[in-house]
Amino acid sequence: MNKIVCFGEIMLRLNPPGYLRFVQAESFEASYAGGEANVAVSLANYGVPAAFVTKVPKHEIGQSAVNAVRKYGVDTSFMLRGGDRLGAYYVEKGASQRASKVIYDRAGSAIALAKPGEFNWAEIFEGATWFHFTGITPALGEDAAQACMDAVKAAKERGIVVSCDINYRNKLWTREQAQEVMSKLMPYVDVCISNEEDAHDVFGISAAGTDIEKGELSLEGYASVAKQLSERFGISKVAITLRGSLSASDNKWSGMLYEDGSVCFAPEYLIHIVDRVGGGDSFGGGLIYAMMQGYSNQDAINFATAASCLKHAIEQDFNLMSVDEVKALAAGNASGRVQR
């Protein structure tokens, strides 16, 4: 079966119980996650051989991060050990009109300080057919950006499909830095994943007729965004998540997939959010799975959107849904009735 390699940072996630604010918290719930790790877990749950590449400290907290993905069947044999600390992030879940908040504590993490030469891509890519990374990884520093460049070049030399979720994080780098680095990486990308803001923030490509703050999205505008991304960088397929934010608790959710002038849109879901963090990664995991299985573009975007819709109802970052559960929603079973 096809093997996918995901490369990025895994961190310790700390969040107050329930919907408490940071200033109310007297304890924090601990879990482990990261953009590419989330995708690897999704794919492993779907039955796809998935390997996660990173570097974590050689102590109990680092081992706990390894265990967190290993227990879902992710191959951790390429997770390097070294460095002094595992990055962390704090999540305050929003509700109603109060937005969610994320605070990073990841400076000087093991993966951020790793040298590009530590990753043996010839060995890592043995038997691989797909490579996935996000724009978060090169944002960690010059060495991380070079490691990404080494990886995508090695992948292309071996005929491996490369996917990238742009995933712009303004707390990690500026728009100018992101544009400079990502513009060099994108020509190696076959499948690009973006949201309603990333293309604008990183590449200055905006969707006409859209107001993010009001939750008003123009489908035609995003078809144009996808077309521009495809033509600028020679990307085969561009997928964009379409989120209409009614509040922190309730969103409209859909997605689109562009290829060679043709656009497919998924059905729109009205979702009541349990935990939004990791929603985009679950979309990416669903899309990659569908493409690796040879789904049509329409079926692929339907599966990816349904997968992500379901993830919004799961605590913490990982999407722990099965293929059958995602297929059921994509087929129209959205009642949420008890399964007996």
XYZ file of C-alpha atoms in Angstrom:
340
model
C 0.000 0.000 0.000
C 1.055 3.619 -0.535
C 3.162 5.163 2.227
C 3.050 8.812 3.240
C 5.769 10.763 5.048
C 4.805 13.830 7.110
C 7.464 16.283 8.344
C 7.038 18.909 11.036
C 6.926 19.724 14.728
C 4.987 17.932 17.434
C 4.265 19.889 20.603
C 2.779 19.569 24.035
C -0.721 21.042 24.016
C -2.004 22.492 27.294
C -5.592 23.690 27.652
C -7.803 24.620 30.600
C -10.613 22.132 31.246
C -13.764 22.791 29.241
C -14.277 26.412 28.311
C -12.353 28.043 31.168
C -10.222 31.052 30.308
C -6.473 30.986 30.885
C -6.809 33.303 33.874
C -9.347 30.955 35.458
C -7.310 27.797 35.059
C -5.868 26.012 38.072
C -4.979 22.956 36.010
C -4.307 22.190 32.348
C -5.140 19.122 30.275
C -2.128 17.750 28.388
C -2.044 16.207 24.925
C 0.363 16.228 21.974
C -0.166 17.490 18.440
C 1.163 19.461 15.489
C -0.028 20.155 11.962
C 1.780 17.329 10.180
C 1.437 14.932 13.116
C -2.321 15.504 12.995
C -2.357 14.551 9.313
C -0.274 11.435 9.973
C -2.695 10.288 12.693
C -5.701 10.847 10.416
C -4.128 8.745 7.677
C -3.052 5.992 10.059
C -6.641 5.821 11.348
C -7.782 5.433 7.741
C -5.423 2.471 7.290
C -2.683 4.244 5.316
C 0.948 3.543 6.311
C 2.042 6.922 7.678
C 5.470 7.947 8.960
C 6.090 11.116 10.957
C 9.489 12.824 10.825
C 10.595 15.296 13.479
C 13.083 15.742 16.335
C 12.134 15.560 20.000
C 14.197 15.689 23.209
C 15.633 12.477 24.565
C 13.688 12.562 27.814
C 10.276 11.485 29.115
C 8.336 14.410 27.644
C 9.869 13.786 24.240
C 9.044 10.082 24.546
C 5.473 10.964 25.483
C 5.164 12.851 22.183
C 6.462 9.792 20.339
C 3.985 7.577 22.180
C 1.107 9.938 21.378
C 1.301 9.253 17.640
C 2.678 5.718 17.850
C -0.433 4.467 19.659
C -2.513 5.326 16.592
C -0.252 3.313 14.300
C 2.029 6.072 13.008
C 5.584 4.959 12.126
C 7.879 6.831 14.547
C 11.178 5.240 13.458
C 12.304 8.505 11.826
C 11.625 10.705 14.844
C 15.102 11.871 15.871
C 16.111 12.338 19.512
C 18.065 15.321 20.823
C 17.825 18.920 21.952
C 16.642 20.243 25.292
C 12.973 21.009 24.936
C 9.698 20.101 23.292
C 7.699 23.052 22.038
C 4.397 23.770 23.755
C 1.249 25.695 23.028
C -1.677 26.760 25.165
C -5.250 26.650 23.860
C -8.177 28.587 25.298
C -11.329 27.324 23.610
C -13.715 30.077 22.603
C -17.491 30.011 22.812
C -20.266 32.074 21.274
C -18.792 35.493 20.441
C -15.597 34.897 22.479
C -12.813 33.774 20.171
C -10.427 30.921 20.838
C -6.831 31.842 21.659
C -3.496 30.096 21.146
C -0.260 31.045 22.896
C 2.990 29.481 21.646
C 6.001 28.518 23.749
C 8.126 26.836 21.109
C 11.302 28.931 20.712
C 14.427 26.796 20.876
C 12.587 23.511 20.473
C 14.443 20.395 19.345
C 13.068 20.510 15.801
C 13.660 24.263 15.444
C 17.348 23.768 16.300
C 17.810 20.611 14.206
C 20.288 20.850 11.334
C 19.106 19.969 7.816
C 21.773 17.301 7.421
C 20.335 15.279 10.300
C 17.472 14.057 8.101
C 18.419 11.217 5.747
C 15.748 11.722 3.124
C 16.976 8.856 0.939
C 16.286 6.468 3.814
C 13.129 8.239 4.981
C 11.552 8.147 1.518
C 12.213 4.449 0.963
C 8.888 3.033 -0.256
C 7.094 6.392 0.034
C 4.695 7.698 -2.607
C 3.550 10.912 -0.875
C 5.219 13.661 1.203
C 3.346 16.254 3.260
C 4.480 19.376 5.082
C 2.944 22.716 6.056
C 4.027 26.322 6.058
C 4.463 26.083 9.817
C 7.634 24.001 9.528
C 9.774 26.403 7.454
C 8.552 29.204 9.727
C 10.527 27.655 12.600
C 13.803 29.062 11.277
C 16.344 29.012 8.458
C 17.504 25.465 9.207
C 13.933 24.160 9.230
C 13.245 25.947 5.942
C 16.344 24.360 4.408
C 15.280 20.935 5.682
C 11.942 21.437 3.910
C 13.729 22.407 0.708
C 15.977 19.343 0.934
C 12.911 17.177 1.478
C 10.851 18.464 -1.441
C 13.834 18.217 -3.802
C 14.503 14.637 -2.692
C 10.817 13.811 -3.067
C 10.626 15.179 -6.618
C 13.762 13.272 -7.612
C 11.956 10.086 -6.589
C 8.625 10.905 -8.230
C 6.887 11.308 -4.863
C 3.743 13.443 -4.739
C 4.244 16.543 -2.565
C 1.426 18.280 -0.703
C 1.607 21.446 1.352
C -0.874 23.236 3.588
C 0.152 26.903 3.472
C -0.887 27.359 7.137
C 0.397 30.911 7.716
C 1.104 31.725 11.374
C 1.777 35.406 12.037
C 3.192 34.595 15.479
C 6.036 32.676 13.826
C 7.080 34.947 10.948
C 6.092 38.003 8.943
C 4.165 37.963 5.691
C 7.289 39.098 3.870
C 9.348 36.245 5.310
C 6.608 33.747 4.511
C 6.303 34.931 0.922
C 10.052 34.757 0.325
C 10.447 31.232 1.680
C 7.176 29.705 0.518
C 7.589 31.075 -3.017
C 10.724 28.931 -3.309
C 9.037 25.800 -1.949
C 5.723 25.961 -3.820
C 7.102 25.061 -7.295
C 7.818 21.574 -5.870
C 4.242 21.156 -4.625
C 1.688 19.035 -6.494
C -1.271 19.508 -4.136
C -1.737 22.808 -2.297
C -4.117 23.226 0.629
C -5.170 26.666 1.785
C -7.905 28.433 3.720
C -9.800 31.660 3.194
C -6.895 33.777 4.464
C -3.585 32.011 3.739
C -3.337 32.824 0.031
C -3.867 36.503 0.802
C -1.508 36.642 3.777
C 1.387 34.852 2.071
C 0.992 35.572 -1.642
C -1.293 38.607 -1.779
C -3.982 36.653 -3.664
C -7.442 37.682 -2.459
C -10.951 36.408 -3.134
C -13.185 39.126 -4.546
C -16.574 39.538 -2.876
C -15.460 38.027 0.425
C -15.615 39.453 3.946
C -13.945 37.088 6.428
C -15.068 39.024 9.491
C -18.719 38.825 8.454
C -18.451 35.192 7.380
C -19.329 36.054 3.782
C -17.482 33.936 1.213
C -17.553 34.208 -2.573
C -17.282 30.828 -4.254
C -16.315 32.427 -7.546
C -13.674 34.473 -5.762
C -12.029 31.395 -4.302
C -12.101 29.590 -7.627
C -10.042 32.518 -8.904
C -7.660 32.240 -5.928
C -7.101 28.551 -6.663
C -6.529 29.261 -10.350
C -3.947 31.938 -9.560
C -2.081 29.684 -7.136
C -2.073 26.858 -9.676
C -0.806 29.022 -12.504
C 1.770 30.966 -10.478
C 3.524 27.880 -9.109
C 2.557 25.104 -11.519
C 0.503 23.260 -8.888
C -1.679 20.422 -10.178
C -4.464 20.628 -7.600
C -5.491 23.354 -5.146
C -7.922 22.718 -2.295
C -9.391 25.533 -0.207
C -11.429 25.214 2.973
C -14.411 27.550 3.127
C -15.334 28.602 6.650
C -18.157 30.992 7.388
C -17.645 32.035 11.004
C -21.014 32.778 12.558
C -19.420 32.661 16.021
C -16.714 30.745 17.862
C -19.297 28.019 18.481
C -21.068 27.785 15.121
C -19.558 27.827 11.637
C -20.592 27.078 8.103
C -18.088 24.653 6.611
C -17.335 23.562 3.058
C -14.431 23.124 0.669
C -13.435 23.315 -2.972
C -10.947 21.542 -5.204
C -9.474 23.040 -8.362
C -7.686 21.258 -11.178
C -6.929 22.507 -14.680
C -9.774 25.036 -14.818
C -12.372 22.733 -13.265
C -13.775 23.379 -9.770
C -15.645 21.016 -7.439
C -17.477 22.236 -4.324
C -18.435 20.086 -1.336
C -21.806 20.350 0.409
C -21.954 22.998 3.122
C -22.323 21.888 6.748
C -23.528 23.899 9.720
C -21.259 22.751 12.535
C -21.443 23.279 16.281
C -17.828 23.300 17.442
C -16.421 21.239 20.286
C -12.746 21.913 19.413
C -11.672 23.793 16.319
C -7.893 23.287 16.596
C -6.761 20.673 14.086
C -9.758 21.201 11.817
C -7.670 22.194 8.816
C -5.289 19.276 9.339
C -8.216 16.837 9.354
C -9.277 18.313 6.012
C -5.777 17.744 4.658
C -5.689 14.188 5.968
C -9.042 13.418 4.394
C -8.048 14.944 1.066
C -4.743 13.070 0.910
C -6.443 9.787 1.786
C -9.069 10.253 -0.920
C -6.478 11.129 -3.542
C -4.253 8.201 -2.575
C -7.283 5.925 -3.003
C -7.968 7.302 -6.484
C -11.217 9.120 -5.678
C -12.622 11.517 -8.267
C -12.112 15.191 -7.488
C -15.733 15.551 -6.402
C -15.608 12.522 -4.138
C -12.245 13.635 -2.742
C -13.427 17.099 -1.721
C -16.646 15.620 -0.304
C -14.642 13.175 1.823
C -12.149 15.802 3.027
C -14.880 18.257 3.995
C -16.913 15.594 5.800
C -13.804 14.401 7.664
C -13.064 17.899 8.881
C -16.687 18.569 9.766
C -16.579 15.553 12.088
C -13.244 16.562 13.620
C -14.796 19.778 14.937
C -16.821 17.557 17.297
C -13.721 15.889 18.818
C -11.695 17.180 21.763
C -7.990 17.941 21.125
C -6.216 17.981 17.747
C -6.372 14.454 16.379
C -9.215 13.381 14.091
C -10.258 9.963 15.415
C -12.929 9.132 12.848
C -12.996 6.006 10.693
C -13.318 5.877 6.920
C -16.832 4.430 7.232
C -17.943 7.239 9.564
C -16.641 9.873 7.164
C -18.231 8.151 4.182
C -21.567 8.028 5.980
C -21.574 11.790 6.496
C -20.355 12.452 2.951
C -23.255 10.323 1.717
C -25.717 12.544 3.554
C -26.155 10.890 6.976
C -25.852 14.061 9.036
C -28.554 13.397 11.641
C -26.155 12.568 14.472
C -28.574 9.912 15.731
C -27.293 7.331 18.211
C -25.674 4.346 16.467
C -26.984 1.145 18.108
